[in-house]
Amino acid sequence: MTLNPPESEMNVSLMLFYSLNKTLRTIQKSLETAIRSYGLNATEFSVVRLLYSMGNQPIQKIGDKISIASSSTTYVIDKLEKKVLLERIPCPNDRRIVWASLTPKGRQLMDAIFPNYTAAVHKVLDGLNFDEKKEFITTLKKLDRYAENFK
Amino acid sequence: MTLNPPESEMNVSLMLFYSLNKTLRTIQKSLETAIRSYGLNATEFSVVRLLYSMGNQPIQKIGDKISIASSSTTYVIDKLEKKVLLERIPCPNDRRIVWASLTPKGRQLMDAIFPNYTAAVHKVLDGLNFDEKKEFITTLKKLDRYAENFK
DNA sequence: ATCGATTATCTCGAATTCGTACTAATTTTA
DNA sequence: TAAAATTAGTACGAATTCGAGATAATCGAT
């Protein structure tokens, strides 16, 4: 990178970061009502959604993927287990590991709500057309891949 | 929008939303250490940063801009007031309103840390060049403007 | 001018999230 | 192969965030 970037380049970076925050919050807010109507909060939904599309996961992986602390993961999983949407399954090979697995009830719930959720996401993102979205994703991934170097 | 978007278009929307979440979290995480080193958490920093760049703000506006509930705003402002980084100033024209204003100490802190913060943001976003950033911001704003319709 | 709606802020209790520390299991290393 | 380091998950208390409701002030329509 430039050793002493001009003021305006710095400002564009600040603005990008600000816009990224702002846009995501707007989108999240617009989806919140739908998610709440499923009887879940955003974190619970992201866990169930992860298991639904990726299959059973070790608890640790779940926290990594949705970026919450391990103690928070325990808390969410406890709640979902109480709602009988998922269950803990000890891993026989490695007894440190516990898998989270959707119950039939959890899978049925997702079968019922996922199309609605998908449609809601699609609807709120309709400010971009198909090609714009694909290009936007490419740029996001480029940003993410680079930023991963500074974890 | 298309009445019955093909599966792949739905999936691209889901992926966009996922990537947006993921990328922002990566960036936020990489900036967290810097912000903590200033003695502030992310929310406190965003309040102080807002006042620093936009000048005094009614407390209500602060909550709006950084997207937190009004009760959370009261809490953060309390903490910053205890740290003597800002002060509450009752508005004489409208006695419902209370302004938040940086103290000299708050301004001095920002004078000291803002260049460092800006450089950190710029550094982590260096995966895109100047022009790519500007185009990316344009797209973000387009998305945001559209999504605002579904609040 | 007054009553009802709206606005700005705060209080309070509950829900969520985190950080730290701990246990148990596994892997690494010397 | 035994000790040390790492990994997975949980417990627990503290910090943060929220939602609902209260209070006070202002605005708007009559």
PDB file of N, CA, C and O in Angstrom, chain B residues 5-75:
ATOM      1  N   PRO B   5     -38.625 -15.508  -8.868  1.00  0.00           N
ATOM      2  CA  PRO B   5     -37.210 -15.537  -9.253  1.00  0.00           C
ATOM      3  C   PRO B   5     -36.706 -16.969  -9.243  1.00  0.00           C
ATOM      4  O   PRO B   5     -37.055 -17.745  -8.359  1.00  0.00           O
ATOM      5  N   PRO B   6     -35.897 -17.322 -10.237  1.00  0.00           N
ATOM      6  CA  PRO B   6     -35.323 -18.672 -10.267  1.00  0.00           C
ATOM      7  C   PRO B   6     -34.496 -18.919  -9.014  1.00  0.00           C
ATOM      8  O   PRO B   6     -33.977 -17.995  -8.391  1.00  0.00           O
ATOM      9  N   GLU B   7     -34.368 -20.192  -8.684  1.00  0.00           N
ATOM     10  CA  GLU B   7     -33.618 -20.619  -7.505  1.00  0.00           C
ATOM     11  C   GLU B   7     -32.272 -19.908  -7.383  1.00  0.00           C
ATOM     12  O   GLU B   7     -31.921 -19.398  -6.326  1.00  0.00           O
ATOM     13  N   SER B   8     -31.525 -19.856  -8.485  1.00  0.00           N
ATOM     14  CA  SER B   8     -30.169 -19.331  -8.415  1.00  0.00           C
ATOM     15  C   SER B   8     -30.143 -17.856  -8.018  1.00  0.00           C
ATOM     16  O   SER B   8     -29.230 -17.410  -7.337  1.00  0.00           O
ATOM     17  N   GLU B   9     -31.163 -17.121  -8.428  1.00  0.00           N
ATOM     18  CA  GLU B   9     -31.188 -15.705  -8.043  1.00  0.00           C
ATOM     19  C   GLU B   9     -31.419 -15.552  -6.546  1.00  0.00           C
ATOM     20  O   GLU B   9     -30.834 -14.686  -5.896  1.00  0.00           O
ATOM     21  N   MET B  10     -32.292 -16.398  -6.021  1.00  0.00           N
ATOM     22  CA  MET B  10     -32.510 -16.419  -4.575  1.00  0.00           C
ATOM     23  C   MET B  10     -31.208 -16.735  -3.857  1.00  0.00           C
ATOM     24  O   MET B  10     -30.847 -16.109  -2.870  1.00  0.00           O
ATOM     25  N   ASN B  11     -30.504 -17.742  -4.385  1.00  0.00           N
ATOM     26  CA  ASN B  11     -29.269 -18.169  -3.733  1.00  0.00           C
ATOM     27  C   ASN B  11     -28.201 -17.085  -3.761  1.00  0.00           C
ATOM     28  O   ASN B  11     -27.443 -16.934  -2.808  1.00  0.00           O
ATOM     29  N   VAL B  12     -28.155 -16.354  -4.857  1.00  0.00           N
ATOM     30  CA  VAL B  12     -27.181 -15.259  -4.929  1.00  0.00           C
ATOM     31  C   VAL B  12     -27.515 -14.205  -3.883  1.00  0.00           C
ATOM     32  O   VAL B  12     -26.624 -13.648  -3.232  1.00  0.00           O
ATOM     33  N   SER B  13     -28.795 -13.957  -3.673  1.00  0.00           N
ATOM     34  CA  SER B  13     -29.181 -12.996  -2.638  1.00  0.00           C
ATOM     35  C   SER B  13     -28.765 -13.473  -1.260  1.00  0.00           C
ATOM     36  O   SER B  13     -28.225 -12.706  -0.451  1.00  0.00           O
ATOM     37  N   LEU B  14     -29.013 -14.752  -0.983  1.00  0.00           N
ATOM     38  CA  LEU B  14     -28.590 -15.305   0.305  1.00  0.00           C
ATOM     39  C   LEU B  14     -27.083 -15.193   0.478  1.00  0.00           C
ATOM     40  O   LEU B  14     -26.585 -14.821   1.539  1.00  0.00           O
ATOM     41  N   MET B  15     -26.372 -15.483  -0.593  1.00  0.00           N
ATOM     42  CA  MET B  15     -24.925 -15.434  -0.506  1.00  0.00           C
ATOM     43  C   MET B  15     -24.432 -14.008  -0.293  1.00  0.00           C
ATOM     44  O   MET B  15     -23.489 -13.765   0.460  1.00  0.00           O
ATOM     45  N   LEU B  16     -25.079 -13.083  -0.950  1.00  0.00           N
ATOM     46  CA  LEU B  16     -24.708 -11.679  -0.761  1.00  0.00           C
ATOM     47  C   LEU B  16     -24.881 -11.288   0.704  1.00  0.00           C
ATOM     48  O   LEU B  16     -23.982 -10.701   1.315  1.00  0.00           O
ATOM     49  N   PHE B  17     -26.000 -11.640   1.252  1.00  0.00           N
ATOM     50  CA  PHE B  17     -26.276 -11.287   2.646  1.00  0.00           C
ATOM     51  C   PHE B  17     -25.262 -11.947   3.568  1.00  0.00           C
ATOM     52  O   PHE B  17     -24.740 -11.319   4.494  1.00  0.00           O
ATOM     53  N   TYR B  18     -24.958 -13.206   3.273  1.00  0.00           N
ATOM     54  CA  TYR B  18     -23.976 -13.904   4.082  1.00  0.00           C
ATOM     55  C   TYR B  18     -22.599 -13.244   3.984  1.00  0.00           C
ATOM     56  O   TYR B  18     -21.932 -13.000   4.997  1.00  0.00           O
ATOM     57  N   SER B  19     -22.175 -12.937   2.763  1.00  0.00           N
ATOM     58  CA  SER B  19     -20.856 -12.331   2.566  1.00  0.00           C
ATOM     59  C   SER B  19     -20.756 -10.969   3.231  1.00  0.00           C
ATOM     60  O   SER B  19     -19.721 -10.590   3.783  1.00  0.00           O
ATOM     61  N   LEU B  20     -21.850 -10.229   3.163  1.00  0.00           N
ATOM     62  CA  LEU B  20     -21.868  -8.906   3.781  1.00  0.00           C
ATOM     63  C   LEU B  20     -21.636  -9.046   5.282  1.00  0.00           C
ATOM     64  O   LEU B  20     -20.813  -8.328   5.873  1.00  0.00           O
ATOM     65  N   ASN B  21     -22.347  -9.967   5.901  1.00  0.00           N
ATOM     66  CA  ASN B  21     -22.163 -10.239   7.322  1.00  0.00           C
ATOM     67  C   ASN B  21     -20.724 -10.636   7.614  1.00  0.00           C
ATOM     68  O   ASN B  21     -20.069 -10.068   8.492  1.00  0.00           O
ATOM     69  N   LYS B  22     -20.257 -11.610   6.863  1.00  0.00           N
ATOM     70  CA  LYS B  22     -18.935 -12.164   7.114  1.00  0.00           C
ATOM     71  C   LYS B  22     -17.841 -11.107   6.972  1.00  0.00           C
ATOM     72  O   LYS B  22     -16.949 -10.980   7.819  1.00  0.00           O
ATOM     73  N   THR B  23     -17.896 -10.356   5.909  1.00  0.00           N
ATOM     74  CA  THR B  23     -16.849  -9.372   5.646  1.00  0.00           C
ATOM     75  C   THR B  23     -16.823  -8.284   6.703  1.00  0.00           C
ATOM     76  O   THR B  23     -15.759  -7.909   7.210  1.00  0.00           O
ATOM     77  N   LEU B  24     -17.991  -7.787   7.068  1.00  0.00           N
ATOM     78  CA  LEU B  24     -18.019  -6.742   8.085  1.00  0.00           C
ATOM     79  C   LEU B  24     -17.459  -7.261   9.407  1.00  0.00           C
ATOM     80  O   LEU B  24     -16.701  -6.564  10.086  1.00  0.00           O
ATOM     81  N   ARG B  25     -17.828  -8.494   9.765  1.00  0.00           N
ATOM     82  CA  ARG B  25     -17.331  -9.055  11.024  1.00  0.00           C
ATOM     83  C   ARG B  25     -15.812  -9.188  11.007  1.00  0.00           C
ATOM     84  O   ARG B  25     -15.139  -8.898  11.999  1.00  0.00           O
ATOM     85  N   THR B  26     -15.272  -9.618   9.880  1.00  0.00           N
ATOM     86  CA  THR B  26     -13.816  -9.741   9.779  1.00  0.00           C
ATOM     87  C   THR B  26     -13.144  -8.390   9.986  1.00  0.00           C
ATOM     88  O   THR B  26     -12.171  -8.262  10.733  1.00  0.00           O
ATOM     89  N   ILE B  27     -13.689  -7.375   9.335  1.00  0.00           N
ATOM     90  CA  ILE B  27     -13.111  -6.040   9.448  1.00  0.00           C
ATOM     91  C   ILE B  27     -13.242  -5.514  10.871  1.00  0.00           C
ATOM     92  O   ILE B  27     -12.283  -4.995  11.456  1.00  0.00           O
ATOM     93  N   GLN B  28     -14.430  -5.672  11.450  1.00  0.00           N
ATOM     94  CA  GLN B  28     -14.646  -5.198  12.813  1.00  0.00           C
ATOM     95  C   GLN B  28     -13.675  -5.856  13.779  1.00  0.00           C
ATOM     96  O   GLN B  28     -13.107  -5.198  14.647  1.00  0.00           O
ATOM     97  N   LYS B  29     -13.506  -7.149  13.616  1.00  0.00           N
ATOM     98  CA  LYS B  29     -12.617  -7.878  14.510  1.00  0.00           C
ATOM     99  C   LYS B  29     -11.185  -7.356  14.413  1.00  0.00           C
ATOM    100  O   LYS B  29     -10.502  -7.205  15.423  1.00  0.00           O
ATOM    101  N   SER B  30     -10.779  -7.057  13.213  1.00  0.00           N
ATOM    102  CA  SER B  30      -9.396  -6.599  13.038  1.00  0.00           C
ATOM    103  C   SER B  30      -9.194  -5.194  13.625  1.00  0.00           C
ATOM    104  O   SER B  30      -8.075  -4.801  13.933  1.00  0.00           O
ATOM    105  N   LEU B  31     -10.275  -4.439  13.788  1.00  0.00           N
ATOM    106  CA  LEU B  31     -10.146  -3.083  14.337  1.00  0.00           C
ATOM    107  C   LEU B  31     -10.350  -3.057  15.847  1.00  0.00           C
ATOM    108  O   LEU B  31     -10.037  -2.062  16.512  1.00  0.00           O
ATOM    109  N   GLU B  32     -10.869  -4.149  16.360  1.00  0.00           N
ATOM    110  CA  GLU B  32     -11.245  -4.196  17.770  1.00  0.00           C
ATOM    111  C   GLU B  32     -10.068  -3.918  18.698  1.00  0.00           C
ATOM    112  O   GLU B  32     -10.185  -3.140  19.651  1.00  0.00           O
ATOM    113  N   THR B  33      -8.950  -4.530  18.398  1.00  0.00           N
ATOM    114  CA  THR B  33      -7.773  -4.369  19.247  1.00  0.00           C
ATOM    115  C   THR B  33      -7.364  -2.909  19.354  1.00  0.00           C
ATOM    116  O   THR B  33      -7.097  -2.396  20.448  1.00  0.00           O
ATOM    117  N   ALA B  34      -7.329  -2.225  18.216  1.00  0.00           N
ATOM    118  CA  ALA B  34      -6.962  -0.813  18.217  1.00  0.00           C
ATOM    119  C   ALA B  34      -7.920  -0.020  19.097  1.00  0.00           C
ATOM    120  O   ALA B  34      -7.495   0.746  19.972  1.00  0.00           O
ATOM    121  N   ILE B  35      -9.215  -0.237  18.899  1.00  0.00           N
ATOM    122  CA  ILE B  35     -10.210   0.540  19.650  1.00  0.00           C
ATOM    123  C   ILE B  35     -10.092   0.265  21.149  1.00  0.00           C
ATOM    124  O   ILE B  35     -10.130   1.184  21.958  1.00  0.00           O
ATOM    125  N   ARG B  36      -9.922  -0.993  21.514  1.00  0.00           N
ATOM    126  CA  ARG B  36      -9.755  -1.340  22.926  1.00  0.00           C
ATOM    127  C   ARG B  36      -8.538  -0.634  23.524  1.00  0.00           C
ATOM    128  O   ARG B  36      -8.544  -0.252  24.698  1.00  0.00           O
ATOM    129  N   SER B  37      -7.501  -0.498  22.716  1.00  0.00           N
ATOM    130  CA  SER B  37      -6.273   0.121  23.236  1.00  0.00           C
ATOM    131  C   SER B  37      -6.484   1.600  23.549  1.00  0.00           C
ATOM    132  O   SER B  37      -5.690   2.217  24.258  1.00  0.00           O
ATOM    133  N   TYR B  38      -7.555   2.179  23.039  1.00  0.00           N
ATOM    134  CA  TYR B  38      -7.888   3.567  23.367  1.00  0.00           C
ATOM    135  C   TYR B  38      -8.685   3.650  24.669  1.00  0.00           C
ATOM    136  O   TYR B  38      -9.082   4.732  25.099  1.00  0.00           O
ATOM    137  N   GLY B  39      -8.971   2.503  25.279  1.00  0.00           N
ATOM    138  CA  GLY B  39      -9.753   2.500  26.515  1.00  0.00           C
ATOM    139  C   GLY B  39     -11.249   2.571  26.269  1.00  0.00           C
ATOM    140  O   GLY B  39     -12.023   2.906  27.165  1.00  0.00           O
ATOM    141  N   LEU B  40     -11.667   2.266  25.043  1.00  0.00           N
ATOM    142  CA  LEU B  40     -13.095   2.336  24.701  1.00  0.00           C
ATOM    143  C   LEU B  40     -13.537   1.019  24.086  1.00  0.00           C
ATOM    144  O   LEU B  40     -12.720   0.281  23.546  1.00  0.00           O
ATOM    145  N   ASN B  41     -14.820   0.734  24.180  1.00  0.00           N
ATOM    146  CA  ASN B  41     -15.337  -0.386  23.402  1.00  0.00           C
ATOM    147  C   ASN B  41     -15.928   0.163  22.094  1.00  0.00           C
ATOM    148  O   ASN B  41     -15.961   1.376  21.879  1.00  0.00           O
ATOM    149  N   ALA B  42     -16.381  -0.734  21.244  1.00  0.00           N
ATOM    150  CA  ALA B  42     -16.794  -0.324  19.902  1.00  0.00           C
ATOM    151  C   ALA B  42     -17.931   0.702  19.935  1.00  0.00           C
ATOM    152  O   ALA B  42     -17.920   1.682  19.172  1.00  0.00           O
ATOM    153  N   THR B  43     -18.887   0.486  20.812  1.00  0.00           N
ATOM    154  CA  THR B  43     -20.026   1.400  20.882  1.00  0.00           C
ATOM    155  C   THR B  43     -19.602   2.780  21.379  1.00  0.00           C
ATOM    156  O   THR B  43     -19.991   3.811  20.814  1.00  0.00           O
ATOM    157  N   GLU B  44     -18.816   2.783  22.446  1.00  0.00           N
ATOM    158  CA  GLU B  44     -18.322   4.060  22.963  1.00  0.00           C
ATOM    159  C   GLU B  44     -17.541   4.802  21.883  1.00  0.00           C
ATOM    160  O   GLU B  44     -17.734   6.016  21.685  1.00  0.00           O
ATOM    161  N   PHE B  45     -16.691   4.063  21.190  1.00  0.00           N
ATOM    162  CA  PHE B  45     -15.895   4.716  20.150  1.00  0.00           C
ATOM    163  C   PHE B  45     -16.777   5.318  19.070  1.00  0.00           C
ATOM    164  O   PHE B  45     -16.541   6.441  18.606  1.00  0.00           O
ATOM    165  N   SER B  46     -17.805   4.590  18.687  1.00  0.00           N
ATOM    166  CA  SER B  46     -18.635   5.105  17.596  1.00  0.00           C
ATOM    167  C   SER B  46     -19.388   6.367  18.017  1.00  0.00           C
ATOM    168  O   SER B  46     -19.636   7.252  17.198  1.00  0.00           O
ATOM    169  N   VAL B  47     -19.708   6.472  19.307  1.00  0.00           N
ATOM    170  CA  VAL B  47     -20.343   7.701  19.795  1.00  0.00           C
ATOM    171  C   VAL B  47     -19.360   8.867  19.752  1.00  0.00           C
ATOM    172  O   VAL B  47     -19.655   9.934  19.199  1.00  0.00           O
ATOM    173  N   VAL B  48     -18.192   8.644  20.323  1.00  0.00           N
ATOM    174  CA  VAL B  48     -17.183   9.704  20.378  1.00  0.00           C
ATOM    175  C   VAL B  48     -16.765  10.118  18.968  1.00  0.00           C
ATOM    176  O   VAL B  48     -16.609  11.302  18.664  1.00  0.00           O
ATOM    177  N   ARG B  49     -16.621   9.124  18.118  1.00  0.00           N
ATOM    178  CA  ARG B  49     -16.231   9.388  16.734  1.00  0.00           C
ATOM    179  C   ARG B  49     -17.296  10.232  16.019  1.00  0.00           C
ATOM    180  O   ARG B  49     -16.988  11.130  15.248  1.00  0.00           O
ATOM    181  N   LEU B  50     -18.555   9.913  16.297  1.00  0.00           N
ATOM    182  CA  LEU B  50     -19.646  10.674  15.680  1.00  0.00           C
ATOM    183  C   LEU B  50     -19.598  12.135  16.110  1.00  0.00           C
ATOM    184  O   LEU B  50     -19.676  13.050  15.275  1.00  0.00           O
ATOM    185  N   LEU B  51     -19.443  12.365  17.407  1.00  0.00           N
ATOM    186  CA  LEU B  51     -19.394  13.734  17.905  1.00  0.00           C
ATOM    187  C   LEU B  51     -18.161  14.466  17.364  1.00  0.00           C
ATOM    188  O   LEU B  51     -18.218  15.653  17.055  1.00  0.00           O
ATOM    189  N   TYR B  52     -17.078  13.721  17.252  1.00  0.00           N
ATOM    190  CA  TYR B  52     -15.822  14.320  16.794  1.00  0.00           C
ATOM    191  C   TYR B  52     -15.940  14.807  15.360  1.00  0.00           C
ATOM    192  O   TYR B  52     -15.461  15.882  15.017  1.00  0.00           O
ATOM    193  N   SER B  53     -16.620  14.023  14.531  1.00  0.00           N
ATOM    194  CA  SER B  53     -16.671  14.425  13.123  1.00  0.00           C
ATOM    195  C   SER B  53     -17.920  15.230  12.783  1.00  0.00           C
ATOM    196  O   SER B  53     -17.900  16.031  11.855  1.00  0.00           O
ATOM    197  N   MET B  54     -18.985  15.055  13.542  1.00  0.00           N
ATOM    198  CA  MET B  54     -20.235  15.743  13.203  1.00  0.00           C
ATOM    199  C   MET B  54     -20.586  16.857  14.180  1.00  0.00           C
ATOM    200  O   MET B  54     -21.607  17.533  13.988  1.00  0.00           O
ATOM    201  N   GLY B  55     -19.821  17.022  15.246  1.00  0.00           N
ATOM    202  CA  GLY B  55     -20.159  18.042  16.241  1.00  0.00           C
ATOM    203  C   GLY B  55     -21.241  17.556  17.189  1.00  0.00           C
ATOM    204  O   GLY B  55     -21.718  16.425  17.090  1.00  0.00           O
ATOM    205  N   ASN B  56     -21.641  18.419  18.102  1.00  0.00           N
ATOM    206  CA  ASN B  56     -22.630  18.071  19.120  1.00  0.00           C
ATOM    207  C   ASN B  56     -23.902  17.512  18.488  1.00  0.00           C
ATOM    208  O   ASN B  56     -24.320  17.969  17.432  1.00  0.00           O
ATOM    209  N   GLN B  57     -24.472  16.530  19.192  1.00  0.00           N
ATOM    210  CA  GLN B  57     -25.675  15.870  18.677  1.00  0.00           C
ATOM    211  C   GLN B  57     -26.693  15.687  19.797  1.00  0.00           C
ATOM    212  O   GLN B  57     -26.301  15.378  20.925  1.00  0.00           O
ATOM    213  N   PRO B  58     -27.971  15.844  19.489  1.00  0.00           N
ATOM    214  CA  PRO B  58     -28.995  15.417  20.445  1.00  0.00           C
ATOM    215  C   PRO B  58     -28.842  13.923  20.688  1.00  0.00           C
ATOM    216  O   PRO B  58     -28.526  13.174  19.747  1.00  0.00           O
ATOM    217  N   ILE B  59     -29.061  13.498  21.912  1.00  0.00           N
ATOM    218  CA  ILE B  59     -28.863  12.100  22.276  1.00  0.00           C
ATOM    219  C   ILE B  59     -29.658  11.160  21.381  1.00  0.00           C
ATOM    220  O   ILE B  59     -29.183  10.093  20.981  1.00  0.00           O
ATOM    221  N   GLN B  60     -30.848  11.587  21.052  1.00  0.00           N
ATOM    222  CA  GLN B  60     -31.705  10.771  20.196  1.00  0.00           C
ATOM    223  C   GLN B  60     -31.041  10.470  18.848  1.00  0.00           C
ATOM    224  O   GLN B  60     -31.027   9.333  18.391  1.00  0.00           O
ATOM    225  N   LYS B  61     -30.439  11.500  18.253  1.00  0.00           N
ATOM    226  CA  LYS B  61     -29.782  11.359  16.948  1.00  0.00           C
ATOM    227  C   LYS B  61     -28.637  10.356  17.007  1.00  0.00           C
ATOM    228  O   LYS B  61     -28.407   9.608  16.057  1.00  0.00           O
ATOM    229  N   ILE B  62     -27.945  10.354  18.110  1.00  0.00           N
ATOM    230  CA  ILE B  62     -26.816   9.439  18.256  1.00  0.00           C
ATOM    231  C   ILE B  62     -27.286   7.999  18.152  1.00  0.00           C
ATOM    232  O   ILE B  62     -26.725   7.192  17.416  1.00  0.00           O
ATOM    233  N   GLY B  63     -28.353   7.682  18.883  1.00  0.00           N
ATOM    234  CA  GLY B  63     -28.911   6.337  18.823  1.00  0.00           C
ATOM    235  C   GLY B  63     -29.335   5.958  17.413  1.00  0.00           C
ATOM    236  O   GLY B  63     -29.094   4.841  16.961  1.00  0.00           O
ATOM    237  N   ASP B  64     -29.961   6.915  16.736  1.00  0.00           N
ATOM    238  CA  ASP B  64     -30.374   6.668  15.347  1.00  0.00           C
ATOM    239  C   ASP B  64     -29.174   6.342  14.470  1.00  0.00           C
ATOM    240  O   ASP B  64     -29.178   5.352  13.743  1.00  0.00           O
ATOM    241  N   LYS B  65     -28.148   7.177  14.557  1.00  0.00           N
ATOM    242  CA  LYS B  65     -27.012   7.049  13.640  1.00  0.00           C
ATOM    243  C   LYS B  65     -26.237   5.757  13.862  1.00  0.00           C
ATOM    244  O   LYS B  65     -25.755   5.166  12.902  1.00  0.00           O
ATOM    245  N   ILE B  66     -26.072   5.351  15.111  1.00  0.00           N
ATOM    246  CA  ILE B  66     -25.299   4.130  15.332  1.00  0.00           C
ATOM    247  C   ILE B  66     -26.192   2.920  15.592  1.00  0.00           C
ATOM    248  O   ILE B  66     -25.701   1.848  15.939  1.00  0.00           O
ATOM    249  N   SER B  67     -27.495   3.125  15.408  1.00  0.00           N
ATOM    250  CA  SER B  67     -28.452   2.008  15.475  1.00  0.00           C
ATOM    251  C   SER B  67     -28.428   1.248  16.792  1.00  0.00           C
ATOM    252  O   SER B  67     -28.190   0.036  16.821  1.00  0.00           O
ATOM    253  N   ILE B  68     -28.648   1.962  17.889  1.00  0.00           N
ATOM    254  CA  ILE B  68     -28.867   1.275  19.153  1.00  0.00           C
ATOM    255  C   ILE B  68     -30.133   1.835  19.778  1.00  0.00           C
ATOM    256  O   ILE B  68     -30.559   2.943  19.465  1.00  0.00           O
ATOM    257  N   ALA B  69     -30.729   1.057  20.683  1.00  0.00           N
ATOM    258  CA  ALA B  69     -31.973   1.461  21.333  1.00  0.00           C
ATOM    259  C   ALA B  69     -31.723   2.670  22.233  1.00  0.00           C
ATOM    260  O   ALA B  69     -30.595   2.909  22.680  1.00  0.00           O
ATOM    261  N   SER B  70     -32.776   3.426  22.484  1.00  0.00           N
ATOM    262  CA  SER B  70     -32.628   4.660  23.250  1.00  0.00           C
ATOM    263  C   SER B  70     -32.085   4.379  24.651  1.00  0.00           C
ATOM    264  O   SER B  70     -31.269   5.144  25.179  1.00  0.00           O
ATOM    265  N   SER B  71     -32.528   3.254  25.236  1.00  0.00           N
ATOM    266  CA  SER B  71     -32.037   2.931  26.576  1.00  0.00           C
ATOM    267  C   SER B  71     -30.550   2.588  26.542  1.00  0.00           C
ATOM    268  O   SER B  71     -29.826   2.865  27.505  1.00  0.00           O
ATOM    269  N   SER B  72     -30.091   1.999  25.457  1.00  0.00           N
ATOM    270  CA  SER B  72     -28.665   1.713  25.311  1.00  0.00           C
ATOM    271  C   SER B  72     -27.877   3.015  25.156  1.00  0.00           C
ATOM    272  O   SER B  72     -26.771   3.146  25.689  1.00  0.00           O
ATOM    273  N   THR B  73     -28.467   3.955  24.446  1.00  0.00           N
ATOM    274  CA  THR B  73     -27.795   5.244  24.269  1.00  0.00           C
ATOM    275  C   THR B  73     -27.576   5.913  25.617  1.00  0.00           C
ATOM    276  O   THR B  73     -26.475   6.398  25.910  1.00  0.00           O
ATOM    277  N   THR B  74     -28.622   5.927  26.442  1.00  0.00           N
ATOM    278  CA  THR B  74     -28.487   6.492  27.785  1.00  0.00           C
ATOM    279  C   THR B  74     -27.321   5.838  28.516  1.00  0.00           C
ATOM    280  O   THR B  74     -26.491   6.511  29.132  1.00  0.00           O
ATOM    281  N   TYR B  75     -27.261   4.523  28.416  1.00  0.00           N
ATOM    282  CA  TYR B  75     -26.210   3.768  29.115  1.00  0.00           C
ATOM    283  C   TYR B  75     -24.808   4.162  28.631  1.00  0.00           C
ATOM    284  O   TYR B  75     -23.912   4.419  29.443  1.00  0.00           O
TER     285      TYR B  75
END
